[in-house]
Short mmCIF file of C-alpha atoms in Angstrom, two decimals:
data_model
loop_
_atom_site.label_atom_id
_atom_site.label_comp_id
_atom_site.label_asym_id
_atom_site.label_seq_id
_atom_site.Cartn_x
_atom_site.Cartn_y
_atom_site.Cartn_z
CA MET A 1 22.28 -96.30 -55.85
CA SER A 2 18.57 -95.76 -55.33
CA THR A 3 16.20 -96.67 -52.53
CA SER A 4 13.49 -97.52 -55.03
CA ASN A 5 13.13 -100.90 -56.72
CA SER A 6 11.42 -99.20 -59.62
CA GLU A 7 14.89 -97.92 -60.50
CA GLY A 8 16.35 -101.41 -60.65
CA LEU A 9 15.53 -101.98 -64.31
CA ILE A 10 15.81 -98.29 -65.22
CA ASP A 11 19.29 -98.22 -63.65
CA ARG A 12 20.39 -101.35 -65.50
CA LEU A 13 19.04 -99.91 -68.76
CA THR A 14 20.71 -96.54 -68.06
CA MET A 15 24.07 -98.20 -67.38
CA GLN A 16 23.77 -100.17 -70.62
CA LEU A 17 22.87 -97.08 -72.66
CA ALA A 18 25.76 -95.15 -71.08
CA LYS A 19 28.11 -97.64 -72.81
CA ILE A 20 27.18 -96.10 -76.18
CA PRO A 21 30.04 -93.82 -77.35
CA GLY A 22 29.13 -90.16 -76.82
CA VAL A 23 26.29 -90.98 -74.42
CA GLY A 24 26.94 -89.90 -70.82
CA LYS A 25 25.13 -91.05 -67.68
CA LYS A 26 22.64 -88.15 -67.84
CA SER A 27 21.66 -88.64 -71.49
CA ALA A 28 21.47 -92.40 -70.91
CA SER A 29 19.01 -91.82 -68.07
CA ARG A 30 16.98 -89.43 -70.23
CA MET A 31 16.90 -92.07 -72.98
CA ALA A 32 15.75 -94.76 -70.53
CA TYR A 33 12.84 -92.57 -69.37
CA PHE A 34 12.02 -91.71 -73.00
CA PHE A 35 11.66 -95.44 -73.72
CA LEU A 36 9.61 -95.93 -70.55
CA GLU A 37 7.23 -93.05 -71.31
CA GLY A 38 7.03 -93.77 -75.03
CA ASP A 39 4.93 -96.21 -77.04
CA PRO A 40 5.46 -99.82 -75.81
CA ALA A 41 5.18 -101.06 -79.41
CA TYR A 42 8.12 -98.85 -80.46
CA CYS A 43 10.15 -100.08 -77.50
CA GLN A 44 9.42 -103.74 -78.28
CA SER A 45 10.17 -103.47 -81.99
CA LEU A 46 13.46 -101.73 -81.16
CA ALA A 47 14.20 -104.58 -78.74
CA GLN A 48 13.31 -107.12 -81.43
CA ASN A 49 15.67 -105.51 -83.96
CA LEU A 50 18.52 -105.36 -81.43
CA ASN A 51 17.84 -108.99 -80.56
CA ILE A 52 18.18 -110.33 -84.11
CA LEU A 53 20.94 -107.88 -85.12
CA HIS A 54 23.96 -110.17 -84.75
CA SER A 55 22.19 -113.31 -86.01
CA THR A 56 20.82 -111.50 -89.08
CA ILE A 57 23.77 -109.42 -90.24
CA LYS A 58 27.08 -111.09 -91.12
CA ARG A 59 30.20 -110.05 -93.05
CA CYS A 60 30.22 -110.84 -96.78
CA PRO A 61 32.87 -113.58 -97.39
CA GLU A 62 33.80 -111.82 -100.65
CA CYS A 63 34.18 -108.10 -99.80
CA GLY A 64 33.73 -108.03 -96.02
CA ALA A 65 30.72 -105.66 -96.04
CA TRP A 66 27.72 -106.24 -93.79
CA THR A 67 25.08 -108.47 -95.35
CA GLU A 68 21.81 -110.25 -94.52
CA THR A 69 22.39 -112.69 -97.39
CA ALA A 70 25.18 -115.27 -97.89
CA THR A 71 27.06 -113.04 -100.36
CA CYS A 72 26.31 -109.32 -100.16
CA PRO A 73 23.91 -107.83 -102.78
CA ILE A 74 26.75 -105.74 -104.25
CA CYS A 75 29.08 -108.71 -104.84
CA SER A 76 26.18 -110.74 -106.27
CA ASP A 77 24.92 -107.88 -108.48
CA ASP A 78 25.93 -108.72 -112.09
CA THR A 79 25.25 -105.15 -113.28
CA ARG A 80 28.22 -103.83 -111.27
CA ASP A 81 31.60 -103.23 -112.91
CA ARG A 82 33.83 -106.07 -111.65
CA SER A 83 36.97 -104.47 -113.07
CA LEU A 84 36.70 -101.67 -110.48
CA ILE A 85 37.42 -102.34 -106.81
CA CYS A 86 37.07 -99.66 -104.13
CA VAL A 87 39.08 -100.30 -100.95
CA VAL A 88 37.55 -99.01 -97.70
CA GLU A 89 38.50 -99.31 -94.04
CA ARG A 90 35.20 -100.32 -92.36
CA PRO A 91 32.06 -102.17 -93.52
CA GLN A 92 29.91 -99.07 -92.94
CA ASP A 93 32.11 -97.09 -95.37
CA VAL A 94 30.49 -99.21 -98.11
CA HIS A 95 27.09 -97.85 -97.07
CA ILE A 96 28.38 -94.26 -97.04
CA ILE A 97 29.84 -94.54 -100.56
CA GLU A 98 26.74 -96.37 -101.85
CA GLU A 99 24.56 -93.48 -100.70
CA SER A 100 26.64 -91.07 -102.83
CA ARG A 101 25.60 -93.20 -105.88
CA GLU A 102 29.04 -92.29 -107.31
CA PHE A 103 30.56 -95.74 -107.63
CA ARG A 104 29.28 -98.76 -109.59
CA GLY A 105 32.14 -101.21 -109.05
CA LEU A 106 32.80 -103.67 -106.21
CA PHE A 107 34.10 -102.97 -102.71
CA HIS A 108 36.78 -104.45 -100.50
CA VAL A 109 36.81 -103.88 -96.74
CA LEU A 110 40.34 -103.84 -95.28
CA GLY A 111 39.01 -104.15 -91.74
CA GLY A 112 41.33 -101.49 -90.34
CA LEU A 113 44.33 -99.24 -91.00
CA ILE A 114 48.03 -99.78 -90.36
CA ALA A 115 48.72 -98.30 -86.91
CA PRO A 116 52.03 -99.51 -85.42
CA LEU A 117 51.34 -97.71 -82.13
CA ASP A 118 48.15 -99.75 -81.73
CA GLY A 119 49.99 -102.89 -82.83
CA ILE A 120 48.02 -103.09 -86.10
CA GLY A 121 50.33 -104.28 -88.88
CA PRO A 122 49.48 -105.09 -92.53
CA GLU A 123 49.06 -108.78 -91.61
CA LYS A 124 45.97 -107.80 -89.57
CA LEU A 125 44.28 -106.33 -92.67
CA SER A 126 42.49 -108.20 -95.48
CA ILE A 127 45.24 -107.45 -98.04
CA GLY A 128 45.98 -111.00 -99.26
CA LYS A 129 42.31 -111.44 -100.08
CA LEU A 130 42.34 -108.07 -101.91
CA VAL A 131 45.32 -109.14 -104.07
CA MET A 132 43.53 -112.42 -104.80
CA ARG A 133 40.41 -110.56 -105.95
CA LEU A 134 42.42 -108.08 -108.03
CA HIS A 135 43.93 -110.99 -109.97
CA LYS A 136 40.40 -111.78 -111.22
CA GLY A 137 40.65 -109.21 -114.03
CA ALA A 138 40.54 -105.94 -112.08
CA LYS A 139 41.52 -102.87 -114.14
CA GLU A 140 41.52 -100.25 -111.38
CA VAL A 141 41.65 -100.21 -107.59
CA ILE A 142 40.42 -97.01 -105.91
CA ILE A 143 41.81 -96.53 -102.41
CA ALA A 144 39.08 -94.76 -100.39
CA LEU A 145 40.73 -94.50 -96.96
CA ASN A 146 40.40 -91.47 -94.70
CA PRO A 147 43.04 -88.78 -95.35
CA THR A 148 44.57 -89.32 -91.91
CA ILE A 149 48.10 -90.39 -90.94
CA GLU A 150 47.00 -94.04 -90.65
CA GLY A 151 44.92 -93.77 -93.82
CA ASP A 152 47.81 -92.27 -95.81
CA THR A 153 50.30 -94.82 -94.42
CA THR A 154 48.01 -97.70 -95.36
CA ALA A 155 47.34 -96.21 -98.82
CA LEU A 156 51.09 -95.87 -99.50
CA TYR A 157 51.69 -99.43 -98.28
CA LEU A 158 48.92 -100.78 -100.55
CA GLN A 159 50.27 -98.78 -103.49
CA LYS A 160 53.73 -100.33 -102.94
CA VAL A 161 52.45 -103.91 -102.49
CA LEU A 162 50.06 -103.78 -105.46
CA SER A 163 52.52 -102.12 -107.85
CA GLU A 164 55.13 -104.80 -107.08
CA GLU A 165 52.64 -107.73 -107.32
CA PRO A 166 53.47 -109.95 -110.34
CA GLY A 167 50.52 -110.20 -112.72
CA LEU A 168 49.01 -106.85 -111.71
CA GLU A 169 51.26 -104.76 -113.95
CA GLY A 170 48.32 -103.29 -115.90
CA LEU A 171 46.41 -102.32 -112.73
CA THR A 172 45.63 -98.63 -112.21
CA ILE A 173 45.96 -97.65 -108.54
CA SER A 174 44.06 -94.44 -107.69
CA ARG A 175 43.03 -92.60 -104.56
CA LEU A 176 40.10 -90.36 -103.63
CA ALA A 177 40.97 -86.68 -104.18
CA SER A 178 41.77 -84.74 -101.03
CA GLY A 179 41.21 -80.98 -100.83
CA LEU A 180 38.72 -78.28 -99.94
CA PRO A 181 35.32 -79.69 -98.90
CA VAL A 182 32.44 -78.42 -101.05
CA GLY A 183 30.98 -75.37 -99.34
CA GLY A 184 34.24 -75.01 -97.42
CA ASP A 185 36.02 -71.72 -96.78
CA LEU A 186 39.70 -71.04 -97.55
CA GLU A 187 39.90 -69.03 -94.33
CA TYR A 188 38.93 -72.04 -92.23
CA THR A 189 40.91 -74.67 -94.15
CA ASP A 190 43.96 -76.12 -92.38
CA ARG A 191 47.41 -75.77 -94.01
CA LEU A 192 47.72 -79.48 -94.91
CA THR A 193 44.36 -79.60 -96.67
CA LEU A 194 45.20 -76.39 -98.53
CA SER A 195 48.60 -77.67 -99.70
CA ARG A 196 46.95 -80.93 -100.80
CA SER A 197 44.32 -79.09 -102.79
CA PHE A 198 47.15 -77.17 -104.50
CA ARG A 199 49.15 -80.28 -105.35
CA GLY A 200 45.97 -82.00 -106.52
CA ARG A 201 44.70 -78.99 -108.50
CA VAL A 202 42.73 -79.80 -111.68
CA SER A 203 42.76 -77.77 -114.94
CA PHE A 204 39.46 -76.45 -116.36
CA MET B 1 17.73 -95.62 -99.77
CA SER B 2 20.48 -98.22 -100.09
CA THR B 3 21.20 -100.82 -102.75
CA SER B 4 22.33 -103.29 -100.09
CA ASN B 5 19.99 -105.61 -98.21
CA SER B 6 22.44 -105.72 -95.37
CA GLU B 7 21.29 -102.17 -94.64
CA GLY B 8 17.66 -103.23 -94.34
CA LEU B 9 17.85 -104.03 -90.63
CA ILE B 10 20.53 -101.42 -89.96
CA ASP B 11 18.34 -98.78 -91.61
CA ARG B 12 15.27 -99.82 -89.62
CA LEU B 13 17.34 -99.74 -86.42
CA THR B 14 18.85 -96.36 -87.35
CA MET B 15 15.42 -94.86 -88.03
CA GLN B 16 14.17 -96.14 -84.69
CA LEU B 17 17.19 -94.77 -82.79
CA ALA B 18 16.79 -91.40 -84.56
CA LYS B 19 13.43 -91.07 -82.76
CA ILE B 20 15.30 -90.61 -79.46
CA PRO B 21 15.26 -86.90 -78.50
CA GLY B 22 18.63 -85.29 -79.23
CA VAL B 23 19.74 -88.16 -81.49
CA GLY B 24 20.08 -87.19 -85.17
CA LYS B 25 20.27 -89.52 -88.19
CA LYS B 26 24.10 -89.55 -88.12
CA SER B 27 24.43 -90.41 -84.43
CA ALA B 28 21.64 -92.97 -84.78
CA SER B 29 23.56 -94.68 -87.57
CA ARG B 30 26.77 -94.59 -85.51
CA MET B 31 24.84 -96.17 -82.61
CA ALA B 32 23.45 -98.90 -84.86
CA TYR B 33 26.95 -99.83 -86.07
CA PHE B 34 28.23 -99.69 -82.48
CA PHE B 35 25.60 -102.29 -81.53
CA LEU B 36 26.45 -104.37 -84.60
CA GLU B 37 30.22 -104.34 -83.95
CA GLY B 38 29.87 -104.71 -80.19
CA ASP B 39 29.38 -107.77 -78.00
CA PRO B 40 26.23 -109.73 -79.02
CA ALA B 41 25.56 -110.51 -75.34
CA TYR B 42 25.43 -106.79 -74.51
CA CYS B 43 23.10 -106.17 -77.43
CA GLN B 44 20.76 -109.01 -76.42
CA SER B 45 20.60 -108.06 -72.76
CA LEU B 46 19.82 -104.47 -73.80
CA ALA B 47 17.08 -105.84 -76.06
CA GLN B 48 15.77 -107.98 -73.19
CA ASN B 49 15.58 -104.98 -70.83
CA LEU B 50 13.81 -102.86 -73.45
CA ASN B 51 11.41 -105.73 -74.06
CA ILE B 52 10.28 -106.12 -70.45
CA LEU B 53 10.43 -102.37 -69.67
CA HIS B 54 6.73 -101.53 -69.98
CA SER B 55 5.48 -104.80 -68.50
CA THR B 56 7.84 -104.51 -65.50
CA ILE B 57 7.59 -100.86 -64.55
CA LYS B 58 4.21 -99.32 -63.64
CA ARG B 59 3.10 -96.15 -61.86
CA CYS B 60 2.58 -96.40 -58.11
CA PRO B 61 -1.20 -96.07 -57.40
CA GLU B 62 -0.38 -94.03 -54.28
CA CYS B 63 2.23 -91.44 -55.37
CA GLY B 64 2.49 -91.96 -59.14
CA ALA B 65 6.23 -92.77 -59.17
CA TRP B 66 7.62 -95.60 -61.30
CA THR B 67 7.63 -98.94 -59.53
CA GLU B 68 8.30 -102.63 -60.17
CA THR B 69 6.15 -103.58 -57.17
CA ALA B 70 2.40 -103.02 -56.58
CA THR B 71 2.99 -100.01 -54.30
CA CYS B 72 6.33 -98.25 -54.69
CA PRO B 73 9.06 -98.98 -52.09
CA ILE B 74 8.91 -95.40 -50.84
CA CYS B 75 5.16 -95.45 -50.15
CA SER B 76 5.46 -98.87 -48.51
CA ASP B 77 8.52 -97.89 -46.42
CA ASP B 78 7.32 -97.43 -42.79
CA THR B 79 10.53 -95.63 -41.80
CA ARG B 80 9.61 -92.61 -43.98
CA ASP B 81 7.96 -89.53 -42.50
CA ARG B 82 4.31 -89.69 -43.65
CA SER B 83 3.56 -86.17 -42.42
CA LEU B 84 5.84 -84.75 -45.16
CA ILE B 85 4.79 -84.85 -48.83
CA CYS B 86 7.01 -83.60 -51.65
CA VAL B 87 5.14 -82.63 -54.85
CA VAL B 88 7.04 -83.19 -58.12
CA GLU B 89 6.13 -82.87 -61.78
CA ARG B 90 7.39 -86.16 -63.29
CA PRO B 91 7.99 -89.67 -61.91
CA GLN B 92 11.73 -89.40 -62.61
CA ASP B 93 11.93 -86.31 -60.38
CA VAL B 94 11.39 -88.73 -57.47
CA HIS B 95 14.58 -90.55 -58.46
CA ILE B 96 16.53 -87.29 -58.75
CA ILE B 97 15.47 -86.12 -55.28
CA GLU B 98 16.06 -89.59 -53.78
CA GLU B 99 19.66 -89.50 -55.01
CA SER B 100 20.22 -86.24 -53.10
CA ARG B 101 19.33 -88.22 -49.91
CA GLU B 102 17.89 -84.91 -48.64
CA PHE B 103 14.26 -85.91 -48.17
CA ARG B 104 12.82 -88.70 -46.02
CA GLY B 105 9.08 -88.08 -46.48
CA LEU B 106 6.69 -89.28 -49.19
CA PHE B 107 6.30 -88.05 -52.78
CA HIS B 108 3.39 -87.06 -54.96
CA VAL B 109 3.72 -86.92 -58.76
CA LEU B 110 1.47 -84.26 -60.34
CA GLY B 111 2.00 -85.69 -63.82
CA GLY B 112 2.55 -82.30 -65.44
CA LEU B 113 2.39 -78.53 -65.01
CA ILE B 114 -0.41 -76.06 -65.72
CA ALA B 115 0.20 -74.81 -69.27
CA PRO B 116 -2.88 -73.12 -70.79
CA LEU B 117 -1.14 -72.71 -74.15
CA ASP B 118 -0.70 -76.50 -74.35
CA GLY B 119 -4.25 -76.98 -73.11
CA ILE B 120 -3.08 -78.43 -69.79
CA GLY B 121 -5.38 -77.22 -67.01
CA PRO B 122 -5.39 -78.16 -63.31
CA GLU B 123 -7.97 -80.88 -63.99
CA LYS B 124 -5.30 -82.79 -65.98
CA LEU B 125 -3.02 -82.97 -62.93
CA SER B 126 -3.25 -85.36 -59.96
CA ILE B 127 -4.36 -82.60 -57.54
CA GLY B 128 -7.53 -84.23 -56.14
CA LYS B 129 -5.50 -87.27 -55.17
CA LEU B 130 -2.89 -85.00 -53.52
CA VAL B 131 -5.55 -83.24 -51.42
CA MET B 132 -6.91 -86.67 -50.43
CA ARG B 133 -3.46 -87.81 -49.30
CA LEU B 134 -2.79 -84.57 -47.43
CA HIS B 135 -5.95 -85.13 -45.37
CA LYS B 136 -4.29 -88.26 -43.95
CA GLY B 137 -2.40 -86.24 -41.33
CA ALA B 138 0.15 -84.40 -43.45
CA LYS B 139 1.95 -81.58 -41.61
CA GLU B 140 3.91 -80.10 -44.51
CA VAL B 141 3.76 -80.18 -48.30
CA ILE B 142 6.97 -79.21 -50.11
CA ILE B 143 6.37 -78.04 -53.68
CA ALA B 144 9.41 -79.16 -55.71
CA LEU B 145 8.48 -77.94 -59.20
CA ASN B 146 10.98 -76.41 -61.63
CA PRO B 147 11.39 -72.63 -61.21
CA THR B 148 9.91 -72.00 -64.66
CA ILE B 149 6.81 -70.02 -65.67
CA GLU B 150 4.70 -73.20 -65.74
CA GLY B 151 6.31 -74.42 -62.51
CA ASP B 152 5.65 -71.14 -60.72
CA THR B 153 2.07 -70.91 -62.03
CA THR B 154 1.34 -74.45 -60.84
CA ALA B 155 3.00 -73.81 -57.46
CA LEU B 156 0.90 -70.66 -56.92
CA TYR B 157 -2.26 -72.53 -57.96
CA LEU B 158 -1.48 -75.39 -55.53
CA GLN B 159 -0.73 -72.90 -52.74
CA LYS B 160 -4.14 -71.25 -53.32
CA VAL B 161 -6.10 -74.53 -53.50
CA LEU B 162 -4.41 -76.11 -50.48
CA SER B 163 -4.63 -73.01 -48.28
CA GLU B 164 -8.38 -72.77 -48.99
CA GLU B 165 -9.05 -76.51 -48.49
CA PRO B 166 -11.20 -77.09 -45.35
CA GLY B 167 -9.46 -79.38 -42.87
CA LEU B 168 -5.97 -78.49 -44.05
CA GLU B 169 -5.71 -75.29 -42.00
CA GLY B 170 -2.67 -76.48 -40.03
CA LEU B 171 -0.77 -77.54 -43.19
CA THR B 172 2.57 -75.84 -43.92
CA ILE B 173 3.02 -75.19 -47.64
CA SER B 174 6.67 -74.67 -48.62
CA ARG B 175 8.69 -74.50 -51.81
CA LEU B 176 12.27 -75.39 -52.77
CA ALA B 177 14.58 -72.37 -52.44
CA SER B 178 15.49 -70.73 -55.72
CA GLY B 179 18.77 -68.81 -56.14
CA LEU B 180 22.42 -69.09 -57.10
CA PRO B 181 23.45 -72.68 -57.91
CA VAL B 182 26.30 -73.97 -55.72
CA GLY B 183 29.56 -73.26 -57.55
CA GLY B 184 27.73 -70.66 -59.63
CA ASP B 185 29.09 -67.24 -60.50
CA LEU B 186 27.30 -63.92 -59.89
CA GLU B 187 28.66 -62.70 -63.22
CA TYR B 188 26.93 -65.46 -65.13
CA THR B 189 23.69 -65.47 -63.14
CA ASP B 190 20.59 -64.14 -64.93
CA ARG B 191 18.71 -61.17 -63.42
CA LEU B 192 15.68 -63.21 -62.35
CA THR B 193 17.75 -65.79 -60.47
CA LEU B 194 19.74 -62.99 -58.82
CA SER B 195 16.62 -61.10 -57.71
CA ARG B 196 15.16 -64.37 -56.37
CA SER B 197 18.30 -65.10 -54.37
CA PHE B 198 18.02 -61.60 -52.90
CA ARG B 199 14.37 -61.97 -51.96
CA GLY B 200 15.10 -65.43 -50.54
CA ARG B 201 18.28 -64.40 -48.72
CA VAL B 202 18.98 -66.22 -45.43
CA SER B 203 20.61 -64.74 -42.31
CA PHE B 204 23.72 -66.35 -40.86
#
């Protein structure tokens, strides 16, 4: 590709960076030169963090969130409300919800959404484990899946499974409200979101 | 920032990635999770390349381009035309021009452009070294700086210095043509580019 050896490593680095979603060949090359021209210490500490990433961070055996400890700090935090379980799709969703400081219960990572076209059925999701955890005295399960076709399908499936599960009769099954985003504009809101925000309207 | 340890490393990684120009906090976080969910081997080889980057790649003492060898492969390539020297701003410009396979002479990296407002004067650029190299029997120097205010200023300055340099009387000083980009559209071409392409028009 280049007549210059000096590009050997830069090219390898560029090709690796171009694998990052949303990063094209040009931006990857710009990144590579940014690392090369930048502070070596920064570059090495970034390398160090990338190097230990997979050995340091595992999935929590309880909820499935990312953790640096055996059980994740949320599952092992006694101050959290264990009767509340919030179901999310991906481990990073836990982080997103934690940052909102809105929820003080426990989490459960499904590990995906039902998507027949992609060959992802309920058996591929961590639903059995969820049911098992709910039997440990859960009062409410909050389904926090994206309001997409797959998210809605999965939410409906969970609702059906959990409502029919013997021993979970008292369990409240709720879902995050869907409607106009704060700061949103009626004019730029799609029909589906608008109709949802009507059906889900709340009285003052 | 987060209640979960598992975010400790992820947060550090995200903050480091957010330092990359054009990468915001959100994309940095997405990148970090991409690395975490991706193949560990990929992540470690990327780390390895970042780690050896600064120790492997140096500037060529002759032309100033990036090189993994003592002198860069271009400077040490006897098949290249040593009477032709192409002046560029940054080391990576060498790579860009090499890929065009248009130029078979040698390069010289100035290391910047004259920018009084940023306190960058001619003395900060590798001009003395350029003059020295030109004295070694150069026939033509091609100034390949960006057609920007700083680029033009620097080009004019070089033209003045080199034309007045004793012993370089026979030297041809040329500049990359500036005009309509190939595939460009008159309608979307700015006035300056258009006037340049008129002044620089070529006869069939």
